[in-house]
């Protein structure tokens, strides 16, 4: 296992900001993960687990301890009673796995096409898009417990999944290195076309779209919003959506509606959001004095997506965080709502 020193982290993230890792190692086996854990313990270093770097803002100081990049590969699949089980190494590229599942005619994750990052990163914030969440298809996972030094299996029910959360980014944050994830997909089932953008895309189709067609549609819709990492697209130099959609109490929701109507505005209504009094963070941002394409020096808001803060070239983490603070403050002032951020702040 090669431990490197002073490794630049910015190129290992989609946002492209931040300082170096004091120590850095890529683990391709469970034994290497164990070895890295022992190293941090014996050298009294803090450990940060890196996947594909697509949901991170690394501080300009970098990470003072050891960054462990999970590079465990492998996709194996088996069929049991109509379900197709895929055991996937945490270091596999997520979209590569979606491609493999679709090629095997297995549904359940087709709407999550084009999300950047690793397979091991997906349970952490229970990634979701276009009407699917990864928790719907996770059967179980195996993680290395940095506290006990043992491998531990988690059934789906043990993971505490809900909107953009799991135990891995809340009460057990930083304790586990996810090694492998098992997905239970449906073989030969029809794809899910629940989300408005997808329904619109297929509005003129006479037949039910195939899985590859849905995957392609999702990727095209994502590309049109710069939510697909595409070479040369400056608006894709982001960490995806920077803010979560706030979930309000019934009273909070009523108060928001009251404030909106006092300004002659109406809160947009989406079936997927309304049931939980979830409000579109994008709408709040756009009605607090910001617009797509807003620029502030080297950072800005994507020209195609109001929730993506982008590095327009040469930005620092401090630049990104200053714009984040400004947006949060103005939304708070205008609507009385504190927006929570989605990316992880490192260092
Ligand atoms: C253009 C763009 C579009 C995006 N679209 C979406 C979207 O539609 N929906 C959505 O939900 N997200 C989206 N994201 C966010 C991001 O892609 C996902 O959260 C992704 O799953 C992060 O995985 P990663 O491997 O890159 O994790 P990283 O960014 O490397 O890490 C994120 C967190 O997960 C932890 N982690 C990563 N791997 C492991 C592991 N093996 N074990 C333990 N902890 C681990 C890290 O420690 C960190 O806390 C988008 C991001 C970008 C840049």
PDB file of N, CA, C and O in Angstrom, residues 39-109:
ATOM      1  N   UNK A  39      -2.900   2.556  10.144  1.00  0.00           N
ATOM      2  CA  UNK A  39      -1.904   3.619   9.977  1.00  0.00           C
ATOM      3  C   UNK A  39      -2.385   4.921  10.634  1.00  0.00           C
ATOM      4  O   UNK A  39      -1.643   5.584  11.346  1.00  0.00           O
ATOM      5  N   UNK A  40      -3.661   5.254  10.390  1.00  0.00           N
ATOM      6  CA  UNK A  40      -4.173   6.507  10.968  1.00  0.00           C
ATOM      7  C   UNK A  40      -4.201   6.405  12.490  1.00  0.00           C
ATOM      8  O   UNK A  40      -3.921   7.377  13.186  1.00  0.00           O
ATOM      9  N   UNK A  41      -4.515   5.202  12.980  1.00  0.00           N
ATOM     10  CA  UNK A  41      -4.582   5.037  14.433  1.00  0.00           C
ATOM     11  C   UNK A  41      -3.184   5.165  15.057  1.00  0.00           C
ATOM     12  O   UNK A  41      -2.990   5.921  16.015  1.00  0.00           O
ATOM     13  N   UNK A  42      -2.230   4.465  14.461  1.00  0.00           N
ATOM     14  CA  UNK A  42      -0.896   4.473  15.069  1.00  0.00           C
ATOM     15  C   UNK A  42      -0.214   5.843  14.923  1.00  0.00           C
ATOM     16  O   UNK A  42       0.624   6.212  15.734  1.00  0.00           O
ATOM     17  N   UNK A  43      -0.591   6.606  13.878  1.00  0.00           N
ATOM     18  CA  UNK A  43       0.019   7.929  13.700  1.00  0.00           C
ATOM     19  C   UNK A  43      -0.887   9.063  14.198  1.00  0.00           C
ATOM     20  O   UNK A  43      -0.607  10.231  13.946  1.00  0.00           O
ATOM     21  N   UNK A  44      -1.974   8.670  14.853  1.00  0.00           N
ATOM     22  CA  UNK A  44      -2.928   9.657  15.419  1.00  0.00           C
ATOM     23  C   UNK A  44      -3.382  10.687  14.370  1.00  0.00           C
ATOM     24  O   UNK A  44      -3.303  11.904  14.574  1.00  0.00           O
ATOM     25  N   UNK A  45      -3.810  10.158  13.230  1.00  0.00           N
ATOM     26  CA  UNK A  45      -4.271  11.024  12.137  1.00  0.00           C
ATOM     27  C   UNK A  45      -5.785  10.912  11.993  1.00  0.00           C
ATOM     28  O   UNK A  45      -6.355   9.847  12.260  1.00  0.00           O
ATOM     29  N   UNK A  46      -6.427  11.990  11.555  1.00  0.00           N
ATOM     30  CA  UNK A  46      -7.850  11.867  11.256  1.00  0.00           C
ATOM     31  C   UNK A  46      -7.993  11.342   9.827  1.00  0.00           C
ATOM     32  O   UNK A  46      -7.161  11.642   8.953  1.00  0.00           O
ATOM     33  N   UNK A  47      -9.044  10.543   9.612  1.00  0.00           N
ATOM     34  CA  UNK A  47      -9.215   9.890   8.319  1.00  0.00           C
ATOM     35  C   UNK A  47     -10.438  10.439   7.596  1.00  0.00           C
ATOM     36  O   UNK A  47     -11.486  10.624   8.218  1.00  0.00           O
ATOM     37  N   UNK A  48     -10.285  10.729   6.319  1.00  0.00           N
ATOM     38  CA  UNK A  48     -11.439  11.120   5.515  1.00  0.00           C
ATOM     39  C   UNK A  48     -11.579  10.143   4.350  1.00  0.00           C
ATOM     40  O   UNK A  48     -10.605   9.845   3.656  1.00  0.00           O
ATOM     41  N   UNK A  49     -12.821   9.661   4.148  1.00  0.00           N
ATOM     42  CA  UNK A  49     -13.074   8.693   3.077  1.00  0.00           C
ATOM     43  C   UNK A  49     -13.517   9.443   1.822  1.00  0.00           C
ATOM     44  O   UNK A  49     -14.503  10.192   1.842  1.00  0.00           O
ATOM     45  N   UNK A  50     -12.795   9.227   0.741  1.00  0.00           N
ATOM     46  CA  UNK A  50     -13.094   9.890  -0.537  1.00  0.00           C
ATOM     47  C   UNK A  50     -13.659   8.880  -1.527  1.00  0.00           C
ATOM     48  O   UNK A  50     -13.110   7.781  -1.682  1.00  0.00           O
ATOM     49  N   UNK A  51     -14.757   9.257  -2.166  1.00  0.00           N
ATOM     50  CA  UNK A  51     -15.288   8.435  -3.259  1.00  0.00           C
ATOM     51  C   UNK A  51     -14.911   9.108  -4.564  1.00  0.00           C
ATOM     52  O   UNK A  51     -13.729   9.283  -4.873  1.00  0.00           O
ATOM     53  N   UNK A  52     -15.933   9.554  -5.307  1.00  0.00           N
ATOM     54  CA  UNK A  52     -15.672  10.224  -6.584  1.00  0.00           C
ATOM     55  C   UNK A  52     -15.498  11.723  -6.455  1.00  0.00           C
ATOM     56  O   UNK A  52     -15.313  12.414  -7.457  1.00  0.00           O
ATOM     57  N   UNK A  53     -15.606  12.259  -5.231  1.00  0.00           N
ATOM     58  CA  UNK A  53     -15.387  13.688  -5.017  1.00  0.00           C
ATOM     59  C   UNK A  53     -16.450  14.584  -5.641  1.00  0.00           C
ATOM     60  O   UNK A  53     -16.190  15.764  -5.902  1.00  0.00           O
ATOM     61  N   UNK A  54     -17.670  14.054  -5.837  1.00  0.00           N
ATOM     62  CA  UNK A  54     -18.699  14.865  -6.510  1.00  0.00           C
ATOM     63  C   UNK A  54     -19.661  15.551  -5.551  1.00  0.00           C
ATOM     64  O   UNK A  54     -20.585  16.238  -5.998  1.00  0.00           O
ATOM     65  N   UNK A  55     -19.436  15.352  -4.264  1.00  0.00           N
ATOM     66  CA  UNK A  55     -20.334  16.005  -3.300  1.00  0.00           C
ATOM     67  C   UNK A  55     -19.519  16.670  -2.188  1.00  0.00           C
ATOM     68  O   UNK A  55     -19.918  16.659  -1.031  1.00  0.00           O
ATOM     69  N   UNK A  56     -18.384  17.239  -2.576  1.00  0.00           N
ATOM     70  CA  UNK A  56     -17.448  17.758  -1.580  1.00  0.00           C
ATOM     71  C   UNK A  56     -17.016  19.182  -1.872  1.00  0.00           C
ATOM     72  O   UNK A  56     -16.826  19.555  -3.029  1.00  0.00           O
ATOM     73  N   UNK A  57     -16.806  19.933  -0.774  1.00  0.00           N
ATOM     74  CA  UNK A  57     -16.082  21.198  -0.876  1.00  0.00           C
ATOM     75  C   UNK A  57     -14.899  21.033   0.079  1.00  0.00           C
ATOM     76  O   UNK A  57     -15.064  21.026   1.304  1.00  0.00           O
ATOM     77  N   UNK A  58     -13.718  20.885  -0.496  1.00  0.00           N
ATOM     78  CA  UNK A  58     -12.511  20.733   0.329  1.00  0.00           C
ATOM     79  C   UNK A  58     -12.010  22.133   0.684  1.00  0.00           C
ATOM     80  O   UNK A  58     -11.911  23.007  -0.190  1.00  0.00           O
ATOM     81  N   UNK A  59     -11.681  22.339   1.961  1.00  0.00           N
ATOM     82  CA  UNK A  59     -11.253  23.681   2.388  1.00  0.00           C
ATOM     83  C   UNK A  59      -9.902  24.042   1.755  1.00  0.00           C
ATOM     84  O   UNK A  59      -9.143  23.150   1.331  1.00  0.00           O
ATOM     85  N   UNK A  60      -9.615  25.318   1.711  1.00  0.00           N
ATOM     86  CA  UNK A  60      -8.350  25.757   1.091  1.00  0.00           C
ATOM     87  C   UNK A  60      -7.129  25.262   1.868  1.00  0.00           C
ATOM     88  O   UNK A  60      -6.035  25.181   1.312  1.00  0.00           O
ATOM     89  N   UNK A  61      -7.329  24.938   3.147  1.00  0.00           N
ATOM     90  CA  UNK A  61      -6.207  24.390   3.942  1.00  0.00           C
ATOM     91  C   UNK A  61      -5.951  22.931   3.598  1.00  0.00           C
ATOM     92  O   UNK A  61      -4.917  22.379   3.910  1.00  0.00           O
ATOM     93  N   UNK A  62      -6.966  22.269   3.013  1.00  0.00           N
ATOM     94  CA  UNK A  62      -6.834  20.850   2.711  1.00  0.00           C
ATOM     95  C   UNK A  62      -7.201  19.996   3.914  1.00  0.00           C
ATOM     96  O   UNK A  62      -7.875  20.452   4.841  1.00  0.00           O
ATOM     97  N   UNK A  63      -6.736  18.751   3.905  1.00  0.00           N
ATOM     98  CA  UNK A  63      -7.059  17.796   4.984  1.00  0.00           C
ATOM     99  C   UNK A  63      -5.766  17.449   5.716  1.00  0.00           C
ATOM    100  O   UNK A  63      -4.828  16.944   5.107  1.00  0.00           O
ATOM    101  N   UNK A  64      -5.712  17.708   7.024  1.00  0.00           N
ATOM    102  CA  UNK A  64      -4.454  17.532   7.754  1.00  0.00           C
ATOM    103  C   UNK A  64      -4.081  16.070   8.028  1.00  0.00           C
ATOM    104  O   UNK A  64      -2.939  15.776   8.372  1.00  0.00           O
ATOM    105  N   UNK A  65      -5.041  15.158   7.873  1.00  0.00           N
ATOM    106  CA  UNK A  65      -4.773  13.747   8.166  1.00  0.00           C
ATOM    107  C   UNK A  65      -4.587  12.922   6.918  1.00  0.00           C
ATOM    108  O   UNK A  65      -3.907  13.345   5.983  1.00  0.00           O
ATOM    109  N   UNK A  66      -5.220  11.739   6.905  1.00  0.00           N
ATOM    110  CA  UNK A  66      -5.092  10.841   5.759  1.00  0.00           C
ATOM    111  C   UNK A  66      -6.400  10.774   4.977  1.00  0.00           C
ATOM    112  O   UNK A  66      -7.466  10.607   5.579  1.00  0.00           O
ATOM    113  N   UNK A  67      -6.310  10.936   3.676  1.00  0.00           N
ATOM    114  CA  UNK A  67      -7.479  10.742   2.813  1.00  0.00           C
ATOM    115  C   UNK A  67      -7.381   9.336   2.228  1.00  0.00           C
ATOM    116  O   UNK A  67      -6.375   8.964   1.624  1.00  0.00           O
ATOM    117  N   UNK A  68      -8.452   8.569   2.464  1.00  0.00           N
ATOM    118  CA  UNK A  68      -8.508   7.191   1.970  1.00  0.00           C
ATOM    119  C   UNK A  68      -9.474   7.146   0.796  1.00  0.00           C
ATOM    120  O   UNK A  68     -10.688   7.328   0.977  1.00  0.00           O
ATOM    121  N   UNK A  69      -8.929   6.954  -0.398  1.00  0.00           N
ATOM    122  CA  UNK A  69      -9.828   6.850  -1.565  1.00  0.00           C
ATOM    123  C   UNK A  69     -10.201   5.382  -1.734  1.00  0.00           C
ATOM    124  O   UNK A  69      -9.330   4.504  -1.775  1.00  0.00           O
ATOM    125  N   UNK A  70     -11.510   5.132  -1.801  1.00  0.00           N
ATOM    126  CA  UNK A  70     -11.964   3.746  -1.917  1.00  0.00           C
ATOM    127  C   UNK A  70     -11.967   3.351  -3.393  1.00  0.00           C
ATOM    128  O   UNK A  70     -12.698   3.933  -4.204  1.00  0.00           O
ATOM    129  N   UNK A  71     -11.124   2.370  -3.718  1.00  0.00           N
ATOM    130  CA  UNK A  71     -11.005   1.935  -5.124  1.00  0.00           C
ATOM    131  C   UNK A  71     -11.352   0.465  -5.290  1.00  0.00           C
ATOM    132  O   UNK A  71     -10.825  -0.195  -6.186  1.00  0.00           O
ATOM    133  N   UNK A  72     -12.235  -0.046  -4.421  1.00  0.00           N
ATOM    134  CA  UNK A  72     -12.608  -1.473  -4.492  1.00  0.00           C
ATOM    135  C   UNK A  72     -13.573  -1.678  -5.661  1.00  0.00           C
ATOM    136  O   UNK A  72     -14.629  -1.041  -5.719  1.00  0.00           O
ATOM    137  N   UNK A  73     -13.192  -2.552  -6.599  1.00  0.00           N
ATOM    138  CA  UNK A  73     -13.978  -2.727  -7.822  1.00  0.00           C
ATOM    139  C   UNK A  73     -14.709  -4.067  -7.845  1.00  0.00           C
ATOM    140  O   UNK A  73     -14.542  -4.883  -6.943  1.00  0.00           O
ATOM    141  N   UNK A  74     -15.485  -4.288  -8.884  1.00  0.00           N
ATOM    142  CA  UNK A  74     -16.157  -5.568  -9.101  1.00  0.00           C
ATOM    143  C   UNK A  74     -17.669  -5.433  -9.130  1.00  0.00           C
ATOM    144  O   UNK A  74     -18.255  -4.763  -8.287  1.00  0.00           O
ATOM    145  N   UNK A  75     -18.278  -6.026 -10.178  1.00  0.00           N
ATOM    146  CA  UNK A  75     -19.749  -6.078 -10.272  1.00  0.00           C
ATOM    147  C   UNK A  75     -20.121  -7.539 -10.532  1.00  0.00           C
ATOM    148  O   UNK A  75     -19.738  -8.101 -11.556  1.00  0.00           O
ATOM    149  N   UNK A  76     -20.819  -8.158  -9.577  1.00  0.00           N
ATOM    150  CA  UNK A  76     -21.257  -9.556  -9.751  1.00  0.00           C
ATOM    151  C   UNK A  76     -22.761  -9.597  -9.632  1.00  0.00           C
ATOM    152  O   UNK A  76     -23.319  -8.923  -8.769  1.00  0.00           O
ATOM    153  N   UNK A  77     -23.396 -10.420 -10.503  1.00  0.00           N
ATOM    154  CA  UNK A  77     -24.849 -10.474 -10.344  1.00  0.00           C
ATOM    155  C   UNK A  77     -25.395 -11.897 -10.389  1.00  0.00           C
ATOM    156  O   UNK A  77     -24.807 -12.792 -10.974  1.00  0.00           O
ATOM    157  N   UNK A  78     -26.523 -12.068  -9.680  1.00  0.00           N
ATOM    158  CA  UNK A  78     -27.182 -13.376  -9.572  1.00  0.00           C
ATOM    159  C   UNK A  78     -28.690 -13.138  -9.534  1.00  0.00           C
ATOM    160  O   UNK A  78     -29.137 -12.068  -9.123  1.00  0.00           O
ATOM    161  N   UNK A  79     -29.451 -14.163  -9.975  1.00  0.00           N
ATOM    162  CA  UNK A  79     -30.920 -14.028  -9.972  1.00  0.00           C
ATOM    163  C   UNK A  79     -31.517 -14.898  -8.880  1.00  0.00           C
ATOM    164  O   UNK A  79     -31.173 -16.060  -8.754  1.00  0.00           O
ATOM    165  N   UNK A  80     -32.389 -14.310  -8.062  1.00  0.00           N
ATOM    166  CA  UNK A  80     -33.075 -15.075  -7.016  1.00  0.00           C
ATOM    167  C   UNK A  80     -34.548 -14.653  -7.024  1.00  0.00           C
ATOM    168  O   UNK A  80     -34.852 -13.481  -6.794  1.00  0.00           O
ATOM    169  N   UNK A  81     -35.451 -15.619  -7.289  1.00  0.00           N
ATOM    170  CA  UNK A  81     -36.912 -15.394  -7.260  1.00  0.00           C
ATOM    171  C   UNK A  81     -37.316 -14.082  -7.956  1.00  0.00           C
ATOM    172  O   UNK A  81     -37.928 -13.206  -7.333  1.00  0.00           O
ATOM    173  N   UNK A  82     -36.950 -13.897  -9.199  1.00  0.00           N
ATOM    174  CA  UNK A  82     -37.404 -12.737  -9.969  1.00  0.00           C
ATOM    175  C   UNK A  82     -36.636 -11.455  -9.715  1.00  0.00           C
ATOM    176  O   UNK A  82     -36.837 -10.464 -10.408  1.00  0.00           O
ATOM    177  N   UNK A  83     -35.788 -11.450  -8.690  1.00  0.00           N
ATOM    178  CA  UNK A  83     -34.970 -10.254  -8.456  1.00  0.00           C
ATOM    179  C   UNK A  83     -33.551 -10.525  -8.938  1.00  0.00           C
ATOM    180  O   UNK A  83     -33.065 -11.646  -8.862  1.00  0.00           O
ATOM    181  N   UNK A  84     -32.929  -9.491  -9.426  1.00  0.00           N
ATOM    182  CA  UNK A  84     -31.528  -9.612  -9.845  1.00  0.00           C
ATOM    183  C   UNK A  84     -30.690  -8.893  -8.790  1.00  0.00           C
ATOM    184  O   UNK A  84     -30.887  -7.696  -8.563  1.00  0.00           O
ATOM    185  N   UNK A  85     -29.834  -9.641  -8.130  1.00  0.00           N
ATOM    186  CA  UNK A  85     -28.986  -9.047  -7.088  1.00  0.00           C
ATOM    187  C   UNK A  85     -27.625  -8.713  -7.691  1.00  0.00           C
ATOM    188  O   UNK A  85     -27.010  -9.562  -8.333  1.00  0.00           O
ATOM    189  N   UNK A  86     -27.188  -7.484  -7.472  1.00  0.00           N
ATOM    190  CA  UNK A  86     -25.871  -7.043  -7.938  1.00  0.00           C
ATOM    191  C   UNK A  86     -25.019  -6.698  -6.720  1.00  0.00           C
ATOM    192  O   UNK A  86     -25.414  -5.842  -5.919  1.00  0.00           O
ATOM    193  N   UNK A  87     -23.886  -7.388  -6.578  1.00  0.00           N
ATOM    194  CA  UNK A  87     -22.921  -7.041  -5.519  1.00  0.00           C
ATOM    195  C   UNK A  87     -21.857  -6.170  -6.171  1.00  0.00           C
ATOM    196  O   UNK A  87     -21.159  -6.618  -7.082  1.00  0.00           O
ATOM    197  N   UNK A  88     -21.738  -4.944  -5.678  1.00  0.00           N
ATOM    198  CA  UNK A  88     -20.901  -3.978  -6.399  1.00  0.00           C
ATOM    199  C   UNK A  88     -19.864  -3.359  -5.463  1.00  0.00           C
ATOM    200  O   UNK A  88     -20.203  -2.893  -4.354  1.00  0.00           O
ATOM    201  N   UNK A  89     -18.609  -3.351  -5.905  1.00  0.00           N
ATOM    202  CA  UNK A  89     -17.525  -2.736  -5.134  1.00  0.00           C
ATOM    203  C   UNK A  89     -17.779  -1.237  -4.983  1.00  0.00           C
ATOM    204  O   UNK A  89     -18.212  -0.570  -5.937  1.00  0.00           O
ATOM    205  N   UNK A  90     -17.481  -0.699  -3.797  1.00  0.00           N
ATOM    206  CA  UNK A  90     -17.783   0.710  -3.503  1.00  0.00           C
ATOM    207  C   UNK A  90     -17.037   1.671  -4.427  1.00  0.00           C
ATOM    208  O   UNK A  90     -17.478   2.802  -4.642  1.00  0.00           O
ATOM    209  N   UNK A  91     -15.915   1.227  -4.978  1.00  0.00           N
ATOM    210  CA  UNK A  91     -15.122   2.130  -5.825  1.00  0.00           C
ATOM    211  C   UNK A  91     -15.566   2.153  -7.275  1.00  0.00           C
ATOM    212  O   UNK A  91     -15.016   2.922  -8.076  1.00  0.00           O
ATOM    213  N   UNK A  92     -16.558   1.319  -7.632  1.00  0.00           N
ATOM    214  CA  UNK A  92     -17.048   1.348  -9.022  1.00  0.00           C
ATOM    215  C   UNK A  92     -17.694   2.697  -9.310  1.00  0.00           C
ATOM    216  O   UNK A  92     -18.346   3.281  -8.443  1.00  0.00           O
ATOM    217  N   UNK A  93     -17.563   3.143 -10.548  1.00  0.00           N
ATOM    218  CA  UNK A  93     -18.223   4.373 -10.977  1.00  0.00           C
ATOM    219  C   UNK A  93     -19.744   4.125 -11.000  1.00  0.00           C
ATOM    220  O   UNK A  93     -20.201   3.126 -11.574  1.00  0.00           O
ATOM    221  N   UNK A  94     -20.510   4.999 -10.351  1.00  0.00           N
ATOM    222  CA  UNK A  94     -21.959   4.785 -10.250  1.00  0.00           C
ATOM    223  C   UNK A  94     -22.599   4.643 -11.624  1.00  0.00           C
ATOM    224  O   UNK A  94     -23.355   3.708 -11.889  1.00  0.00           O
ATOM    225  N   UNK A  95     -22.306   5.573 -12.527  1.00  0.00           N
ATOM    226  CA  UNK A  95     -22.996   5.550 -13.820  1.00  0.00           C
ATOM    227  C   UNK A  95     -22.573   4.328 -14.646  1.00  0.00           C
ATOM    228  O   UNK A  95     -23.349   3.825 -15.451  1.00  0.00           O
ATOM    229  N   UNK A  96     -21.350   3.848 -14.399  1.00  0.00           N
ATOM    230  CA  UNK A  96     -20.895   2.617 -15.059  1.00  0.00           C
ATOM    231  C   UNK A  96     -21.747   1.445 -14.596  1.00  0.00           C
ATOM    232  O   UNK A  96     -22.139   0.576 -15.389  1.00  0.00           O
ATOM    233  N   UNK A  97     -22.078   1.427 -13.301  1.00  0.00           N
ATOM    234  CA  UNK A  97     -22.933   0.362 -12.783  1.00  0.00           C
ATOM    235  C   UNK A  97     -24.343   0.470 -13.363  1.00  0.00           C
ATOM    236  O   UNK A  97     -24.955  -0.539 -13.740  1.00  0.00           O
ATOM    237  N   UNK A  98     -24.879   1.698 -13.482  1.00  0.00           N
ATOM    238  CA  UNK A  98     -26.226   1.862 -14.071  1.00  0.00           C
ATOM    239  C   UNK A  98     -26.212   1.315 -15.504  1.00  0.00           C
ATOM    240  O   UNK A  98     -27.132   0.600 -15.924  1.00  0.00           O
ATOM    241  N   UNK A  99     -25.143   1.609 -16.244  1.00  0.00           N
ATOM    242  CA  UNK A  99     -25.022   1.099 -17.620  1.00  0.00           C
ATOM    243  C   UNK A  99     -25.102  -0.422 -17.618  1.00  0.00           C
ATOM    244  O   UNK A  99     -25.807  -1.029 -18.434  1.00  0.00           O
ATOM    245  N   UNK A 100     -24.367  -1.055 -16.679  1.00  0.00           N
ATOM    246  CA  UNK A 100     -24.341  -2.525 -16.625  1.00  0.00           C
ATOM    247  C   UNK A 100     -25.729  -3.069 -16.280  1.00  0.00           C
ATOM    248  O   UNK A 100     -26.189  -4.043 -16.887  1.00  0.00           O
ATOM    249  N   UNK A 101     -26.417  -2.425 -15.329  1.00  0.00           N
ATOM    250  CA  UNK A 101     -27.744  -2.907 -14.923  1.00  0.00           C
ATOM    251  C   UNK A 101     -28.730  -2.815 -16.094  1.00  0.00           C
ATOM    252  O   UNK A 101     -29.492  -3.749 -16.361  1.00  0.00           O
ATOM    253  N   UNK A 102     -28.681  -1.688 -16.798  1.00  0.00           N
ATOM    254  CA  UNK A 102     -29.593  -1.489 -17.937  1.00  0.00           C
ATOM    255  C   UNK A 102     -29.265  -2.512 -19.038  1.00  0.00           C
ATOM    256  O   UNK A 102     -30.162  -3.099 -19.654  1.00  0.00           O
ATOM    257  N   UNK A 103     -27.971  -2.776 -19.246  1.00  0.00           N
ATOM    258  CA  UNK A 103     -27.569  -3.758 -20.267  1.00  0.00           C
ATOM    259  C   UNK A 103     -28.089  -5.154 -19.911  1.00  0.00           C
ATOM    260  O   UNK A 103     -28.370  -5.962 -20.798  1.00  0.00           O
ATOM    261  N   UNK A 104     -28.254  -5.442 -18.618  1.00  0.00           N
ATOM    262  CA  UNK A 104     -28.814  -6.732 -18.182  1.00  0.00           C
ATOM    263  C   UNK A 104     -30.340  -6.687 -18.110  1.00  0.00           C
ATOM    264  O   UNK A 104     -30.959  -7.580 -17.539  1.00  0.00           O
ATOM    265  N   UNK A 105     -30.932  -5.607 -18.631  1.00  0.00           N
ATOM    266  CA  UNK A 105     -32.386  -5.434 -18.632  1.00  0.00           C
ATOM    267  C   UNK A 105     -32.975  -5.432 -17.218  1.00  0.00           C
ATOM    268  O   UNK A 105     -34.030  -6.011 -16.955  1.00  0.00           O
ATOM    269  N   UNK A 106     -32.251  -4.789 -16.298  1.00  0.00           N
ATOM    270  CA  UNK A 106     -32.700  -4.729 -14.902  1.00  0.00           C
ATOM    271  C   UNK A 106     -33.082  -3.290 -14.549  1.00  0.00           C
ATOM    272  O   UNK A 106     -32.310  -2.366 -14.800  1.00  0.00           O
ATOM    273  N   UNK A 107     -34.262  -3.129 -13.965  1.00  0.00           N
ATOM    274  CA  UNK A 107     -34.743  -1.769 -13.674  1.00  0.00           C
ATOM    275  C   UNK A 107     -34.680  -1.468 -12.185  1.00  0.00           C
ATOM    276  O   UNK A 107     -34.534  -2.366 -11.349  1.00  0.00           O
ATOM    277  N   UNK A 108     -34.802  -0.186 -11.869  1.00  0.00           N
ATOM    278  CA  UNK A 108     -34.801   0.260 -10.472  1.00  0.00           C
ATOM    279  C   UNK A 108     -33.866   1.426 -10.247  1.00  0.00           C
ATOM    280  O   UNK A 108     -34.015   2.177  -9.289  1.00  0.00           O
ATOM    281  N   UNK A 109     -32.868   1.577 -11.150  1.00  0.00           N
ATOM    282  CA  UNK A 109     -31.920   2.685 -10.965  1.00  0.00           C
ATOM    283  C   UNK A 109     -31.745   3.506 -12.248  1.00  0.00           C
ATOM    284  O   UNK A 109     -30.900   4.394 -12.297  1.00  0.00           O
TER     285      UNK A 109
END
